[in-house]
Short mmCIF file of C-alpha atoms and ligand atoms in Angstrom, two decimals:
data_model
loop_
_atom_site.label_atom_id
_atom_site.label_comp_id
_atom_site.label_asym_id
_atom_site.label_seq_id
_atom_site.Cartn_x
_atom_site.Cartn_y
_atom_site.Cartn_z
CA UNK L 1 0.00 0.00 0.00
CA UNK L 2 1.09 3.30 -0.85
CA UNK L 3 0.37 5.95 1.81
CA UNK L 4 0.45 9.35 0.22
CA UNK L 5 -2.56 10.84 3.27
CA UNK L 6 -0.09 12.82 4.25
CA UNK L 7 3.70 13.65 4.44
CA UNK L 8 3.40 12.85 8.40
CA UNK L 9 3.36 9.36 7.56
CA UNK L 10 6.80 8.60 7.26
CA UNK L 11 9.22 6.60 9.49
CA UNK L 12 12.47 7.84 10.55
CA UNK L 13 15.34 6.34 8.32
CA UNK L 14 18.11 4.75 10.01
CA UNK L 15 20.67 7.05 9.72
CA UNK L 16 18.05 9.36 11.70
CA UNK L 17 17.60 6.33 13.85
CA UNK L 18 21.38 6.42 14.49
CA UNK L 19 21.11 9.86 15.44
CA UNK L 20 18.66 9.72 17.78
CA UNK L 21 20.38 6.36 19.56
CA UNK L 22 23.27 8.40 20.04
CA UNK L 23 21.93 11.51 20.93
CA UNK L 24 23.04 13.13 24.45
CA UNK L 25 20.31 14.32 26.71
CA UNK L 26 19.38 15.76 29.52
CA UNK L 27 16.43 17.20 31.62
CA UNK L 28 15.05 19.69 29.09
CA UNK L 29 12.49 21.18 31.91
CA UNK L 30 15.83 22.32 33.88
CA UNK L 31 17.28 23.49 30.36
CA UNK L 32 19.73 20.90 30.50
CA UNK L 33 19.16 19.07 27.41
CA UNK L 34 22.46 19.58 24.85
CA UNK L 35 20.48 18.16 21.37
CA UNK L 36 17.57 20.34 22.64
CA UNK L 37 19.97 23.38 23.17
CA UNK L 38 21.64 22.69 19.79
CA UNK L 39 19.01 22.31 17.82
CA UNK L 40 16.89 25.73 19.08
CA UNK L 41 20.04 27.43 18.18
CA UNK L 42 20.53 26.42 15.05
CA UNK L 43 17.22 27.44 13.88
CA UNK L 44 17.24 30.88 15.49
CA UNK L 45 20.83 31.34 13.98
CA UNK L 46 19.18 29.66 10.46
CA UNK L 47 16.24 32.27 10.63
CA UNK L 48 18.33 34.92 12.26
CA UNK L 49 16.05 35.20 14.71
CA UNK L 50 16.74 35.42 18.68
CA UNK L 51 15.51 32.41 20.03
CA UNK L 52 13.76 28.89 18.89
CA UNK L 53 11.53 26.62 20.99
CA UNK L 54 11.20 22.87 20.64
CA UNK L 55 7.30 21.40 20.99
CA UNK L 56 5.77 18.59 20.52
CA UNK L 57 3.50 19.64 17.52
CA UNK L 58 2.45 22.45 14.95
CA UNK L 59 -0.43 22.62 16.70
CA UNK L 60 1.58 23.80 20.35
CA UNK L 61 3.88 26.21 18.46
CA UNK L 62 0.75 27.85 16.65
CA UNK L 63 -1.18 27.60 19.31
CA UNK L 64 1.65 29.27 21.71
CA UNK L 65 1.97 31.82 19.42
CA UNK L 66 -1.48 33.59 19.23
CA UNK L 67 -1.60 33.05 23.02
CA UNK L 68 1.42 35.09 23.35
CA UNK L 69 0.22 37.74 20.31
CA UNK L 70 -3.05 37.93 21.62
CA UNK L 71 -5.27 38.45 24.78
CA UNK L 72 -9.48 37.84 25.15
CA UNK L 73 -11.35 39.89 23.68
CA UNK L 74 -8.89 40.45 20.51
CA UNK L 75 -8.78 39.29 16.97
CA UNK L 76 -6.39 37.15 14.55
CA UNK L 77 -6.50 37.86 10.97
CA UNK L 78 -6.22 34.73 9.17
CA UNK L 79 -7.88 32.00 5.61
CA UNK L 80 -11.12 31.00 6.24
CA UNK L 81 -9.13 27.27 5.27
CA UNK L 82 -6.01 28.40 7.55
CA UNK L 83 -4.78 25.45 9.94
CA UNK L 84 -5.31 27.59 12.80
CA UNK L 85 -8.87 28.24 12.27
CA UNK L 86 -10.02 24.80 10.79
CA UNK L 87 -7.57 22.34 12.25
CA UNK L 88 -6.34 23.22 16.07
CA UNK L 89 -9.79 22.37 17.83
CA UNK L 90 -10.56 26.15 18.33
CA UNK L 91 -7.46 26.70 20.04
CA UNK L 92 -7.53 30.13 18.93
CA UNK L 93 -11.20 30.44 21.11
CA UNK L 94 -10.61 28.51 24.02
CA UNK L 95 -6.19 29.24 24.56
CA UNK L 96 -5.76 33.22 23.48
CA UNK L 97 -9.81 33.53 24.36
CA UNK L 98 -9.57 35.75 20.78
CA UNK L 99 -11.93 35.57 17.59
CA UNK L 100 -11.11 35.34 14.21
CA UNK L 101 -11.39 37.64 11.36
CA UNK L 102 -11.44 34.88 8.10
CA UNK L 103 -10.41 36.19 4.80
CA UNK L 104 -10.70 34.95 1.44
CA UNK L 105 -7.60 34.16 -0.52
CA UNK L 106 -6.15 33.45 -3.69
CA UNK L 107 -5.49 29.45 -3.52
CA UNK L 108 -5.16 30.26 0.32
CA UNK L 109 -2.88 33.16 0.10
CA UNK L 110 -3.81 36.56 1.66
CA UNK L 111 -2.90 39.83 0.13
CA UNK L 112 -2.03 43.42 1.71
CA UNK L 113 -4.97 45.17 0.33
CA UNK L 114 -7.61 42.52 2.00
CA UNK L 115 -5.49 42.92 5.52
CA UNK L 116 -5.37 46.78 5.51
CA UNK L 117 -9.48 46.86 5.20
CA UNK L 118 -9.54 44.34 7.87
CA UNK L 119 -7.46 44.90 10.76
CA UNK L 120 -9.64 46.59 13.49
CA UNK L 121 -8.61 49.43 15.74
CA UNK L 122 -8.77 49.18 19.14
CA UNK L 123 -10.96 52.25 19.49
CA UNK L 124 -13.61 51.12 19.18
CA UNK L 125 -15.60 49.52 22.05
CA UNK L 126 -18.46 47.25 19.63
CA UNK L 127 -15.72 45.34 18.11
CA UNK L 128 -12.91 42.98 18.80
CA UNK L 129 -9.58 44.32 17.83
CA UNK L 130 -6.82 42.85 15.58
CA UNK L 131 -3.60 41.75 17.62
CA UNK L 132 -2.33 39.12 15.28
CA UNK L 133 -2.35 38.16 11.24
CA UNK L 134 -1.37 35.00 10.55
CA UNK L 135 -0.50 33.44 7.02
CA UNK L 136 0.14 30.17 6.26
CA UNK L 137 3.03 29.21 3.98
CA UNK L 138 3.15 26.73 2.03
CA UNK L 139 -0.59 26.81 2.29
CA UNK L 140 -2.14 23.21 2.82
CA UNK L 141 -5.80 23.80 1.47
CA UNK L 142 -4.10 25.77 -1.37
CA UNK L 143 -2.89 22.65 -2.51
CA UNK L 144 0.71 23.43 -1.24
CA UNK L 145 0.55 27.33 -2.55
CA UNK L 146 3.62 29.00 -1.39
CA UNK L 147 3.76 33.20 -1.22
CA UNK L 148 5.17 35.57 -3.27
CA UNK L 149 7.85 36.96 -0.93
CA UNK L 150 7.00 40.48 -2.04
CA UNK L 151 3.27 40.05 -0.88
CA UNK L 152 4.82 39.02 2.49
CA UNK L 153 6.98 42.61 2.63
CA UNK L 154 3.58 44.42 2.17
CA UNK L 155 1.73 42.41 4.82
CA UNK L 156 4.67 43.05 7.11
CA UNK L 157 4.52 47.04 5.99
CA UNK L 158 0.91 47.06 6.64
CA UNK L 159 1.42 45.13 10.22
CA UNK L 160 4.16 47.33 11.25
CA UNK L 161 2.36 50.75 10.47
CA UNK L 162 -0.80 49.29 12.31
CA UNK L 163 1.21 47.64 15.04
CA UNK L 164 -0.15 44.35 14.45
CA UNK L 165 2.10 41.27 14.60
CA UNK L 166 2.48 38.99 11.86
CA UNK L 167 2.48 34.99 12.09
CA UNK L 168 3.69 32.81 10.24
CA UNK L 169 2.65 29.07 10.52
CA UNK L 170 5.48 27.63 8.31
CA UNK L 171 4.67 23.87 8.90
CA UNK L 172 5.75 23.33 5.13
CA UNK L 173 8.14 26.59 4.99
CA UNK L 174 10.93 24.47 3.74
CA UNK L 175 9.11 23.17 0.75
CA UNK L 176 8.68 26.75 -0.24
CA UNK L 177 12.02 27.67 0.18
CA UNK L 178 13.55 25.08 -1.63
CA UNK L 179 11.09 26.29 -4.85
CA UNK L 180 11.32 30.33 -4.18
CA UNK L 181 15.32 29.81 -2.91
CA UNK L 182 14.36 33.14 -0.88
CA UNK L 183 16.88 33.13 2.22
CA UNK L 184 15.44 32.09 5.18
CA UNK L 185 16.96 34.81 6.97
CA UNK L 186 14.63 37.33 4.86
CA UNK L 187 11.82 35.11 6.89
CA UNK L 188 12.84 35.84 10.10
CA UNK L 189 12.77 39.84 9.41
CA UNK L 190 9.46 39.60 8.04
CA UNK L 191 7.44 37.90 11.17
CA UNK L 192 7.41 38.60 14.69
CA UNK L 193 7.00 34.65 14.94
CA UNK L 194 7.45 31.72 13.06
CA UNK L 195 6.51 28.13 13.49
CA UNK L 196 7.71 24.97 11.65
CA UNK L 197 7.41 21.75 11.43
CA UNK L 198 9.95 18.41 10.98
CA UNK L 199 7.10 15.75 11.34
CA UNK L 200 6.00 16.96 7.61
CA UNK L 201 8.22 17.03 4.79
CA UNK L 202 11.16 16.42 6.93
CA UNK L 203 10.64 13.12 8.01
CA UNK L 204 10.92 13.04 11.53
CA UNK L 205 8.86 11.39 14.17
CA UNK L 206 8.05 14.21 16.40
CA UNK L 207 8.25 17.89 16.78
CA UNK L 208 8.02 21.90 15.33
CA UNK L 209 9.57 24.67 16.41
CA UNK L 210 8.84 28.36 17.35
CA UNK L 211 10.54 31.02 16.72
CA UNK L 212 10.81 34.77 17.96
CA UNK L 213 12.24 37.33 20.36
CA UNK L 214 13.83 36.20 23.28
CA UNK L 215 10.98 38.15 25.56
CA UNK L 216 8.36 36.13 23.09
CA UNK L 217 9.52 32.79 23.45
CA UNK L 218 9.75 33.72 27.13
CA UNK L 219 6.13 34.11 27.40
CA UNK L 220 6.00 31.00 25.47
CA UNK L 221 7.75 28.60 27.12
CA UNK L 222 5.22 29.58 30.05
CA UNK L 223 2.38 28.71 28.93
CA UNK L 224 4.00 25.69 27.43
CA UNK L 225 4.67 24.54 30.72
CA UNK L 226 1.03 25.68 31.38
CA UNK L 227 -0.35 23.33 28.90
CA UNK L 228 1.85 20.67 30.07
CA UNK L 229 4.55 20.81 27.15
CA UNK L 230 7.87 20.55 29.29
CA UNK L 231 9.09 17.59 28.63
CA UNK L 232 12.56 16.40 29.69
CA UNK L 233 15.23 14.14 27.66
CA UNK L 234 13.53 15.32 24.43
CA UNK L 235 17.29 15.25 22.98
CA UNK L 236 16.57 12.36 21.32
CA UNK L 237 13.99 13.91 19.24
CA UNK L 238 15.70 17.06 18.81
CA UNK L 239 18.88 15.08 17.30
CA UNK L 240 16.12 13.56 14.90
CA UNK L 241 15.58 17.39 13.79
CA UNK L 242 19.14 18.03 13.81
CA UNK L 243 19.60 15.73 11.24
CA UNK L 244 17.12 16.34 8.97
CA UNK L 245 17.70 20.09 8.45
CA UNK L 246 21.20 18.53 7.67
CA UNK L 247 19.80 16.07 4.83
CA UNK L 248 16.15 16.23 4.15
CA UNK L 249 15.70 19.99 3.19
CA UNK L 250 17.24 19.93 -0.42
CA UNK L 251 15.56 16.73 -1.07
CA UNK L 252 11.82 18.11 -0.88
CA UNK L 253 12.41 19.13 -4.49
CA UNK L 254 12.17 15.07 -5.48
CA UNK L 255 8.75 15.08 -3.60
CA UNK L 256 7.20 18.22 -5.63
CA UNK L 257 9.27 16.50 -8.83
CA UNK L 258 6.91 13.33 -7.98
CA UNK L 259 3.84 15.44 -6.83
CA UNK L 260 3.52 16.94 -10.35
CA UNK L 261 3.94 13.49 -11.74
CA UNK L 262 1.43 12.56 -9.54
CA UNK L 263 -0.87 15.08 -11.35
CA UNK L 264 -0.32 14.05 -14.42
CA UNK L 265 -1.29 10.59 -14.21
CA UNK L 266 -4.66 11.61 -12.28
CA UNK L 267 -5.31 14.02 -14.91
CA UNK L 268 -5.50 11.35 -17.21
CA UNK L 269 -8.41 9.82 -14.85
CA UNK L 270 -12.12 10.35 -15.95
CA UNK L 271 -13.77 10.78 -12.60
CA UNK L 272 -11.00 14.25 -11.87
CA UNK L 273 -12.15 17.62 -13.21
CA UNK L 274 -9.43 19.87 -12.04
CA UNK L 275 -6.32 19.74 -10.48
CA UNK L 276 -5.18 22.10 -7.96
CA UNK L 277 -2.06 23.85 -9.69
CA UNK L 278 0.87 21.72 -8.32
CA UNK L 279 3.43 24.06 -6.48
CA UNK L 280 5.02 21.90 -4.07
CA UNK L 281 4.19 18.43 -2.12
CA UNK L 282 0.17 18.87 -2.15
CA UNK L 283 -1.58 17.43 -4.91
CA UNK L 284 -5.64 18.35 -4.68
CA UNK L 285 -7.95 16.51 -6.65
CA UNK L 286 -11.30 17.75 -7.70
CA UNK L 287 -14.03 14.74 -9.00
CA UNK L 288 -16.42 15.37 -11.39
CA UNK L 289 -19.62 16.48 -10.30
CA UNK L 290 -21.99 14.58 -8.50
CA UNK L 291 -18.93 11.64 -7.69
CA UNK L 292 -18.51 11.29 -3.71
CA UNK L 293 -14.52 12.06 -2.49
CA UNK L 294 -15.08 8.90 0.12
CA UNK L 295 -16.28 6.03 -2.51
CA UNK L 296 -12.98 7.84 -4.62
CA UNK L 297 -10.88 7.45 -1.74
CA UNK L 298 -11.95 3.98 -1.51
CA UNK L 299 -11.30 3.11 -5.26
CA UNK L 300 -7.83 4.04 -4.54
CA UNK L 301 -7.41 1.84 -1.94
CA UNK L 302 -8.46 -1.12 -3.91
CA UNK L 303 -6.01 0.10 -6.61
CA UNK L 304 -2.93 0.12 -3.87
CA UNK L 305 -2.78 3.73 -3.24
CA UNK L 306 -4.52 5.70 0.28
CA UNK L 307 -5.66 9.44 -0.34
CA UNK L 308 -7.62 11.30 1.93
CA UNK L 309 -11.18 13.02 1.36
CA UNK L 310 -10.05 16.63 1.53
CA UNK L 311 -13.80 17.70 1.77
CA UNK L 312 -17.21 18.09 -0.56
CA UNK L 313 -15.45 16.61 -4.14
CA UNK L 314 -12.10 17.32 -3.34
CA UNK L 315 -9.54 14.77 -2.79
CA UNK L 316 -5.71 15.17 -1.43
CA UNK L 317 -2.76 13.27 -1.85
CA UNK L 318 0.97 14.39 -0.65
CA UNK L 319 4.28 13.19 -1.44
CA UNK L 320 7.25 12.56 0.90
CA UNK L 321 10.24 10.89 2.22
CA UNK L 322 9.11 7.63 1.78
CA UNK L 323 7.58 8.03 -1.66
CA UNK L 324 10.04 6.70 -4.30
CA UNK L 325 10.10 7.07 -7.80
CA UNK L 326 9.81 2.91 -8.09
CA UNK L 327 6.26 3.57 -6.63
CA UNK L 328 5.37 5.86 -8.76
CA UNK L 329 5.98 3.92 -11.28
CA UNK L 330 4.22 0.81 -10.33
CA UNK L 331 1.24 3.54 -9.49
CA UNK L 332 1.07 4.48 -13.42
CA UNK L 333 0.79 0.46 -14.23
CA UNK L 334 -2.19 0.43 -11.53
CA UNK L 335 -4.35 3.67 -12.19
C1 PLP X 1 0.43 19.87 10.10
C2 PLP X 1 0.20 21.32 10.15
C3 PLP X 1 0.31 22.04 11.35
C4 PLP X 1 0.67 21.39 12.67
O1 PLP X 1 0.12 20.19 12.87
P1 PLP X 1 0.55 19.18 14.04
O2 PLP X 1 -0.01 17.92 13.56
O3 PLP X 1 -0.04 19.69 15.28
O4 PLP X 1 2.05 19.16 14.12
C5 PLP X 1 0.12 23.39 11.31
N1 PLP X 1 -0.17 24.02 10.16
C6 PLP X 1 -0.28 23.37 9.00
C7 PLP X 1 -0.57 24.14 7.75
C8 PLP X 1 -0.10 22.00 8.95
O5 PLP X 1 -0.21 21.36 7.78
#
């Protein structure tokens, strides 16, 4: 069976193994872990940012991040299809107590003009006010959309002259870096935070990152604790991370290489009417009218291949790690 649900679906390869078993560790409540240590420095020094915390998920370092950014009564700017709104169990509600304000975008992606008419002043006593806009990049109900950078510099203009931070939940950032080649250091001037993830494209079992000032990830790291996120010899983890930013970064370009092979061959299939342009890992499948995305999903299973029902008559299917070009090959024979 080919499992292309998602790119968390991947098992660590041995030489990450090997990593891992020889990882040193330490209690990573008391800041003692070394991998830990190492590897939150090397992705604030990657992003140029001041300091990097280690979670357990996407999820905690989003989630973390609008707590710190916002406070009740206040609003995030973010996709109406954004992880944060759809996909963190109204963690923005029930952790930051703060609303949302859902925008529109193109294939997920949210422009400067739509943000200026929407941030909200806090003047005004009828209405929430904006603390936060988030954007998601690369954008996973875009079908893997990644940003123009320039868009990004005007969001960050428009933030800055209505002093309202900017987000960025960069659980696929590296696949659009490896496409745009835009340095990640330009990232970390652009947001006040950033979150990413290894358990996606990167192949690791566990873990995601956020990223910020040192007084941010201060705050953060509190309510970690709060939400019972210390953990302690996490090194072993960490050295997991460690080693893929050392070998699985440039090799995201095979899985978008594959994912727009992918596309090809299901354009070829009668029951798909569009294809969600293929930017990166994401390949989104929309069925002819009337045809049900379960029974679909389930006609790929029978032909060796799990997708997942992305919703009404839309399909998704993502490539990763442990997606070879030998299976997508045998694939072609089966569909
Ligand atoms: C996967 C993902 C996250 C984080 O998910 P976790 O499963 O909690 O690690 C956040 N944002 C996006 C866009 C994602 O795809």
């Amino acid at each position: 069976m080919i499992d292309l649900r998602s790119d968390t679906v991947t098992r660590p390869t041995p030489a990450m193994k090997e990593a891992m078993w020889s990882a040193s560790v330490g209690d990573d409540v008391y800041g003692e872990d070394p991998t830990v240590n190492a590897l939150e420095q090397k992705v604030a020094n990657m992003f140029g940012m001041e300091k990097a915390l280690f979670c357990a998920s996407g999820t905690m370092t989003n989630q973390l991040a609008i707590r710190v950014h916002c406070e009740p009564g206040s609003d995030v700017i973010c996709e109406k299809d954004s992880h944060i709104y759809l996909y963190e169990g109204g963690g923005v509600m029930v952790n930051a107590q703060a609303s949302v304000r859902l925008l529109t975008g193109d294939k997920g992606r949210l422009n400067a003009g739509q943000i200026a008419e929407t941030i909200s002043p806090e003047n005004d006593i009828h209405n929430t006010y904006t603390r936060l806009v988030s954007l998601e990049n690369t954008m996973n109900k875009g079908g893997g959309s990644y940003y123009d950078f320039d868009e990004i510099l005007k969001i960050q203009k428009v933030c800055n002259e209505r002093r309202v931070a900017l987000h960025l939940d960069g659980a696929r950032l590296f696949n659009a870096i490896v496409e745009t080649n835009t340095p990640l250091k330009d990232y970390g001037q652009a947001f006040d935070s950033i979150s990413i993830c290894l358990s996606k494209g990167l192949g690791c079992p566990v873990g995601s990152l956020l990223l910020g000032t040192e007084a941010f990830i201060h705050k953060a790291l509190r309510f970690r604790k709060m939400m019972g996120g210390g953990w302690r010899q996490a090194g072993m983890l960490a050295a997991a991370g460690i080693y893929a930013l050392d070998h699985h970064v440039e090799r995201l370009k095979d899985d978008h290489r594959r994912a727009l092979a992918l596309a090809e061959l299901f354009s070829r299939q009668p029951e798909v009417s569009y294809i969600y342009p293929v930017q990166t890992n994401i390949v989104i499948l929309k069925l002819q009218d009337g045809l049900d995305a379960q029974a679909y999903v389930d006609s790929l299973a029978k032909r060796g291949v799990l997708a997942i029902d992305f919703g009404k008559n839309l399909v998704r299917l993502v490539t990763h790690l442990d997606f070879s070009d030998d299976q997508l090959n045998w694939l072609s024979d089966q569909l």
